[in-house]
Amino acid sequence: TDLEDLHLYATPREQRFRRFASLEFEGQLYMTPYDFIQAVTNDEPKHARKWRSLSKQELNQILMETPPVWKGSSKLFRNLNEKGVISYTEYLFLLCILTKPHAGFRIAFNMFDTDGNEMVDKKEFLVLQEIFRKKNEKRERKGDEEKRAMLRLQLYGYHTSTNNVLKTEGEDLVPRSYWDTLRRSTSQALFSDLAERADDITSSLSDTTLLVHFFGKKGKAELNFEDFYRFMDNLQTEVLEIEFLSYSNGMNTISEEDFAHILLRYTNVENTSSYLENMRCRIPEEKGITFDEFRSFFQFLNNLEDFTIAMQMYNFASRSIGQDEFKRAVYVATGLKLSPHLVNTVFKIFDVDRDDQLSYKEFIGIMKDRLNRGFR
């Protein structure tokens, strides 16, 4: 009962992690790769979860079967399935990856590469643990200190003091996302003292599938940018493949209506039926959306901030946004060429007043929700 009460002190992200996690080792909760895929592609776990306690021997056996990073693929998480452990901070890191454009991969790598040698070692990567922990302490809800300490133990594997919170010059400067936290931490040159703390926690933390995948079973290997880039690209592709295949039924395409369902998931749109009905009336003959079109659209979503700037240019100039303007703005902002059929489908979904123009504010708002899978 005490453990269930902890849900009241958890943030929405923490609650989701606790809901989907299925493993526990020495008091700390972990997801399997299967749990992670379920958490980013489903609203709720398929089955009521009870945390299964791992022995040290079972954990070592799981980690022994982890492939090295150069053997990674876009089926890594599906192949590992239940044979892997992912910590809470790694869960946050993987969520960051899913929403970032390819251009951001180099930024991420450089943020970890604190000594500038074009390689990331295990100690540098573990700085991530400290940055996300400090960020999380700022968001902790008020309440029973003992319960919050128990929650931290579940999520991080060790007790922490809330007195060690990262200081800023004012609450208005607190970054809004974990990605922003990484960037701010870099600009504030915080890595030196965090690296010292990483030394302290390295010995007390258990290895995970991600740490063994990146840095080898002995933790001595180093990660280069090419392998890091390929891992991030593979993860994005794998999640999109899973979502696409869940609707395609073995075919090469999904229907335009299924595409609309996927787009409107995890958004605050209450009456999705009006969008779907609008599209059915305006695209009576089904042509289908291919995986290449599907993937290119979500790559575009990962560049949504740059696209928003391009859209505001049209808005300032009092220019309406038709399909040609939309395609041009996407290409200018992201370098991606969306197919005419894909753009037409998007317009038919979101052009509620049927004037063949897009209300960019409404579209942007809905797509930001979808990009962040409900955790804007």
XYZ file of C-alpha atoms in Angstrom:
376
model
C 0.000 0.000 0.000
C 2.841 2.352 0.800
C 4.303 1.747 -2.654
C 0.944 2.482 -4.303
C 0.691 5.696 -2.277
C 3.922 6.842 -3.961
C 1.913 7.360 -7.149
C 0.397 10.430 -5.483
C 3.850 12.005 -5.171
C 4.985 11.169 -8.705
C 4.949 13.455 -11.749
C 3.005 12.255 -14.848
C 6.215 10.927 -16.453
C 7.176 9.101 -13.255
C 3.678 7.658 -12.990
C 3.873 6.360 -16.552
C 7.276 4.785 -15.936
C 6.042 3.083 -12.761
C 2.909 1.872 -14.548
C 4.806 0.220 -17.421
C 7.939 -0.946 -15.579
C 7.917 -4.675 -14.793
C 11.260 -5.336 -13.053
C 12.791 -4.422 -9.696
C 16.388 -4.883 -8.562
C 17.595 -3.831 -5.109
C 14.683 -1.423 -4.714
C 15.069 0.273 -8.108
C 12.490 -0.130 -10.871
C 13.385 -0.950 -14.475
C 11.611 -1.305 -17.787
C 12.363 -4.087 -20.225
C 12.797 -3.068 -23.898
C 9.305 -4.527 -24.426
C 7.940 -2.309 -21.627
C 9.498 0.781 -23.235
C 7.946 0.033 -26.632
C 4.585 -0.494 -24.948
C 4.939 2.792 -23.043
C 5.479 4.858 -26.212
C 2.937 3.082 -28.434
C 0.035 2.304 -26.059
C -2.100 4.283 -23.646
C -2.058 1.608 -20.940
C -0.120 -1.615 -20.249
C -1.745 -4.663 -21.850
C -1.789 -6.463 -18.521
C -1.847 -5.328 -14.911
C 1.799 -5.175 -13.892
C 3.494 -6.483 -10.805
C 7.170 -5.726 -10.443
C 9.222 -8.921 -10.682
C 12.296 -8.953 -8.469
C 15.530 -9.838 -10.264
C 18.380 -11.655 -8.575
C 21.956 -10.536 -9.232
C 22.495 -13.723 -11.232
C 19.411 -13.062 -13.409
C 20.513 -9.484 -14.057
C 24.018 -10.593 -15.047
C 22.572 -13.187 -17.425
C 20.393 -10.541 -19.107
C 23.350 -8.179 -19.519
C 25.554 -10.974 -20.894
C 23.144 -11.328 -23.830
C 23.231 -7.609 -24.717
C 24.714 -7.025 -28.205
C 27.451 -4.403 -28.753
C 26.476 -1.068 -30.290
C 27.985 -1.937 -33.685
C 25.462 -4.781 -33.919
C 22.537 -2.429 -33.382
C 19.548 -2.436 -35.723
C 16.054 -0.999 -36.083
C 14.818 -4.197 -34.432
C 17.067 -3.980 -31.347
C 14.280 -3.435 -28.796
C 12.028 -6.035 -30.429
C 14.846 -8.589 -30.523
C 15.777 -7.989 -26.871
C 12.082 -8.066 -25.876
C 12.034 -8.962 -22.142
C 15.814 -9.505 -21.950
C 16.933 -6.047 -20.937
C 16.763 -3.419 -18.181
C 16.174 0.317 -18.729
C 16.391 2.787 -15.833
C 14.151 5.823 -15.342
C 16.787 8.343 -16.485
C 17.463 6.213 -19.571
C 13.716 6.179 -20.236
C 13.766 9.999 -20.239
C 16.808 9.992 -22.529
C 15.119 7.627 -24.996
C 12.005 9.822 -25.014
C 14.223 12.802 -25.874
C 15.640 10.878 -28.839
C 12.183 10.149 -30.254
C 11.364 13.851 -30.607
C 14.652 15.202 -31.975
C 15.622 15.989 -35.587
C 18.707 14.291 -37.025
C 20.551 17.613 -36.844
C 20.122 17.482 -33.066
C 21.988 14.174 -32.784
C 25.354 15.924 -33.130
C 24.346 18.454 -30.460
C 23.410 15.627 -28.106
C 26.692 13.821 -28.710
C 28.733 16.969 -28.143
C 26.920 17.599 -24.869
C 28.054 14.202 -23.585
C 31.583 14.553 -24.997
C 32.810 16.805 -22.208
C 36.528 16.421 -22.950
C 36.102 17.049 -26.695
C 37.900 13.898 -27.859
C 35.071 12.901 -30.262
C 34.308 9.887 -28.062
C 31.906 9.430 -25.136
C 32.892 7.147 -22.280
C 30.726 5.601 -19.584
C 31.534 8.277 -17.004
C 30.548 11.073 -19.390
C 27.287 9.329 -20.204
C 26.448 8.889 -16.508
C 26.468 12.676 -16.124
C 23.047 12.332 -17.757
C 21.882 10.562 -14.597
C 22.810 13.544 -12.470
C 21.382 16.192 -14.792
C 17.996 14.486 -15.018
C 17.946 13.773 -11.288
C 18.605 17.408 -10.446
C 15.973 18.495 -12.932
C 13.501 16.097 -11.387
C 14.101 17.360 -7.858
C 12.857 20.777 -8.935
C 9.600 19.220 -10.109
C 8.985 17.090 -7.023
C 5.624 17.570 -5.420
C 5.295 18.799 -1.863
C 4.426 16.219 0.722
C 5.733 13.475 2.932
C 9.551 13.593 2.740
C 9.813 9.898 3.595
C 7.504 8.961 0.686
C 9.449 11.176 -1.713
C 12.700 9.547 -0.584
C 11.184 6.116 -1.292
C 10.134 7.316 -4.739
C 13.659 8.566 -5.490
C 15.050 5.192 -4.461
C 12.668 3.466 -6.883
C 13.591 5.765 -9.757
C 17.325 6.353 -9.222
C 18.528 3.470 -7.073
C 19.876 5.636 -4.258
C 18.674 8.210 -1.754
C 19.268 11.863 -2.573
C 19.004 15.028 -0.590
C 16.762 17.773 -1.923
C 19.375 20.244 -0.676
C 21.567 19.282 -3.638
C 19.209 20.814 -6.169
C 20.844 22.586 -9.080
C 20.629 26.333 -8.415
C 19.481 28.897 -10.970
C 19.352 32.656 -10.794
C 15.560 32.653 -10.759
C 12.614 30.361 -11.212
C 11.836 31.971 -14.571
C 15.109 30.552 -15.861
C 14.185 26.947 -15.123
C 14.309 25.106 -18.457
C 11.077 23.604 -19.708
C 12.222 20.170 -20.858
C 14.890 17.563 -20.203
C 16.470 18.443 -23.559
C 16.611 22.115 -22.488
C 18.150 20.975 -19.209
C 20.984 19.288 -21.085
C 21.585 22.412 -23.146
C 21.469 24.763 -20.154
C 23.752 22.515 -18.144
C 26.277 22.678 -20.943
C 26.136 26.467 -21.166
C 26.491 26.793 -17.395
C 29.660 24.628 -17.481
C 28.229 22.303 -14.862
C 29.743 19.119 -16.173
C 32.922 19.347 -14.111
C 31.210 19.079 -10.726
C 28.601 16.669 -12.066
C 31.362 14.422 -13.375
C 32.752 14.228 -9.845
C 29.339 13.154 -8.612
C 29.186 10.611 -11.460
C 32.312 9.011 -9.980
C 30.427 8.535 -6.704
C 27.352 6.961 -8.255
C 29.130 4.746 -10.804
C 30.150 2.301 -8.106
C 26.713 2.210 -6.472
C 24.596 1.843 -9.634
C 23.944 -1.411 -11.432
C 24.775 -1.741 -15.103
C 21.897 -1.554 -17.566
C 21.292 -2.832 -21.076
C 22.016 0.615 -22.523
C 25.314 0.976 -20.633
C 26.490 -2.473 -21.741
C 25.279 -1.841 -25.316
C 27.238 1.433 -25.509
C 30.312 0.724 -23.387
C 30.754 -3.062 -23.309
C 30.427 -5.589 -20.526
C 33.466 -4.182 -18.719
C 32.431 -0.563 -19.250
C 35.753 0.334 -20.877
C 34.614 0.850 -24.494
C 33.966 4.320 -25.893
C 31.112 5.467 -28.096
C 31.817 7.319 -31.347
C 29.401 9.645 -33.122
C 28.621 7.269 -36.005
C 27.433 4.532 -33.621
C 25.568 7.074 -31.489
C 23.808 8.518 -34.568
C 22.894 5.065 -35.841
C 21.420 4.093 -32.447
C 19.229 7.210 -32.344
C 18.100 6.826 -35.960
C 17.356 3.124 -35.422
C 15.261 3.851 -32.326
C 13.151 6.436 -34.146
C 12.672 4.027 -37.058
C 11.807 1.092 -34.801
C 9.039 2.920 -32.931
C 7.564 4.206 -36.206
C 7.720 0.722 -37.746
C 5.851 -0.713 -34.759
C 3.134 1.943 -34.987
C 2.834 1.534 -38.754
C 2.721 -2.291 -38.633
C 0.042 -2.235 -35.948
C -2.311 -0.760 -38.578
C -0.980 -2.155 -41.871
C -1.968 -5.828 -41.304
C 1.004 -6.975 -43.379
C 0.251 -4.617 -46.266
C 2.646 -1.997 -47.669
C 0.310 0.878 -46.814
C -2.062 2.036 -44.094
C -5.333 3.779 -44.861
C -5.647 7.561 -44.685
C -8.100 7.082 -41.815
C -5.580 4.982 -39.870
C -2.977 7.689 -40.495
C -5.398 10.232 -39.020
C -5.974 7.989 -35.979
C -2.207 7.774 -35.370
C -1.774 11.549 -35.763
C -4.553 12.351 -33.308
C -3.335 9.947 -30.621
C -1.821 11.531 -27.498
C -3.351 14.920 -28.379
C -5.865 17.072 -26.522
C -8.366 16.858 -29.378
C -11.637 15.880 -27.697
C -13.836 15.360 -30.751
C -11.638 13.367 -33.112
C -14.708 12.077 -34.951
C -15.208 15.460 -36.671
C -11.668 15.316 -38.105
C -12.152 11.722 -39.238
C -15.550 12.407 -40.785
C -14.162 15.465 -42.563
C -11.415 13.335 -44.102
C -13.746 10.483 -45.099
C -15.976 12.894 -47.040
C -13.065 14.570 -48.806
C -10.975 11.466 -49.616
C -13.658 8.982 -50.650
C -11.245 6.725 -52.540
C -8.555 5.146 -50.388
C -5.056 5.297 -51.841
C -3.018 4.531 -48.740
C 0.038 5.970 -46.985
C 3.357 4.144 -47.462
C 5.915 3.689 -44.681
C 8.303 6.092 -46.436
C 5.586 8.769 -46.438
C 4.711 7.928 -42.830
C 8.329 8.177 -41.698
C 8.985 11.422 -43.603
C 5.994 13.055 -41.887
C 7.265 12.179 -38.420
C 10.761 13.355 -39.348
C 9.070 16.615 -40.271
C 7.336 16.681 -36.857
C 10.736 16.389 -35.175
C 11.621 19.667 -36.942
C 8.385 21.341 -35.861
C 10.054 24.332 -34.187
C 11.820 25.406 -37.389
C 8.648 24.818 -39.395
C 6.680 27.001 -36.962
C 9.031 29.917 -37.688
C 8.497 29.485 -41.438
C 4.723 29.384 -40.919
C 4.809 32.589 -38.873
C 6.434 34.330 -41.846
C 3.334 33.588 -43.918
C 1.123 34.683 -41.037
C 2.934 38.016 -40.603
C 2.595 38.640 -44.320
C -1.152 37.893 -44.085
C -0.657 35.076 -46.584
C -3.016 32.129 -46.546
C -1.422 28.715 -46.214
C -2.386 26.373 -49.032
C -0.813 23.044 -49.929
C 1.937 24.591 -52.075
C 2.918 27.027 -49.307
C 2.859 24.189 -46.785
C 5.154 21.977 -48.888
C 7.530 24.878 -49.505
C 7.686 25.772 -45.792
C 8.401 22.136 -44.885
C 11.224 21.936 -47.426
C 12.772 25.284 -46.462
C 12.635 24.510 -42.729
C 13.567 20.823 -42.761
C 14.954 19.865 -46.175
C 12.246 17.201 -46.448
C 10.015 16.805 -49.503
C 6.605 15.496 -48.493
C 4.633 13.723 -51.219
C 1.630 15.580 -52.713
C -0.696 12.805 -51.526
C 0.607 13.016 -47.950
C 0.198 16.806 -47.851
C -3.284 16.534 -49.360
C -4.233 13.985 -46.688
C -2.970 16.243 -43.884
C -4.992 19.141 -45.289
C -8.121 17.036 -45.575
C -7.763 16.027 -41.914
C -7.127 19.474 -40.447
C -8.918 21.812 -42.869
C -12.155 21.700 -40.891
C -13.852 24.644 -42.637
C -12.980 23.069 -46.024
C -11.489 26.186 -47.645
C -8.297 24.257 -48.577
C -6.290 26.475 -46.231
C -4.584 25.369 -43.033
C -5.057 27.109 -39.697
C -1.427 26.827 -38.724
C -1.976 27.724 -35.043
C -4.430 24.871 -34.551
C -2.299 22.476 -36.568
C 0.901 23.380 -34.690
C -0.787 23.029 -31.302
C -2.166 19.573 -32.069
C 1.115 18.383 -33.600
C 3.151 19.543 -30.578
C 0.973 17.320 -28.403
C 1.452 14.404 -30.815
C 5.208 14.940 -31.039
C 5.593 14.713 -27.276
C 3.101 11.852 -26.955
C 0.904 13.735 -24.518
C 3.774 14.959 -22.295
C 4.257 18.463 -23.636
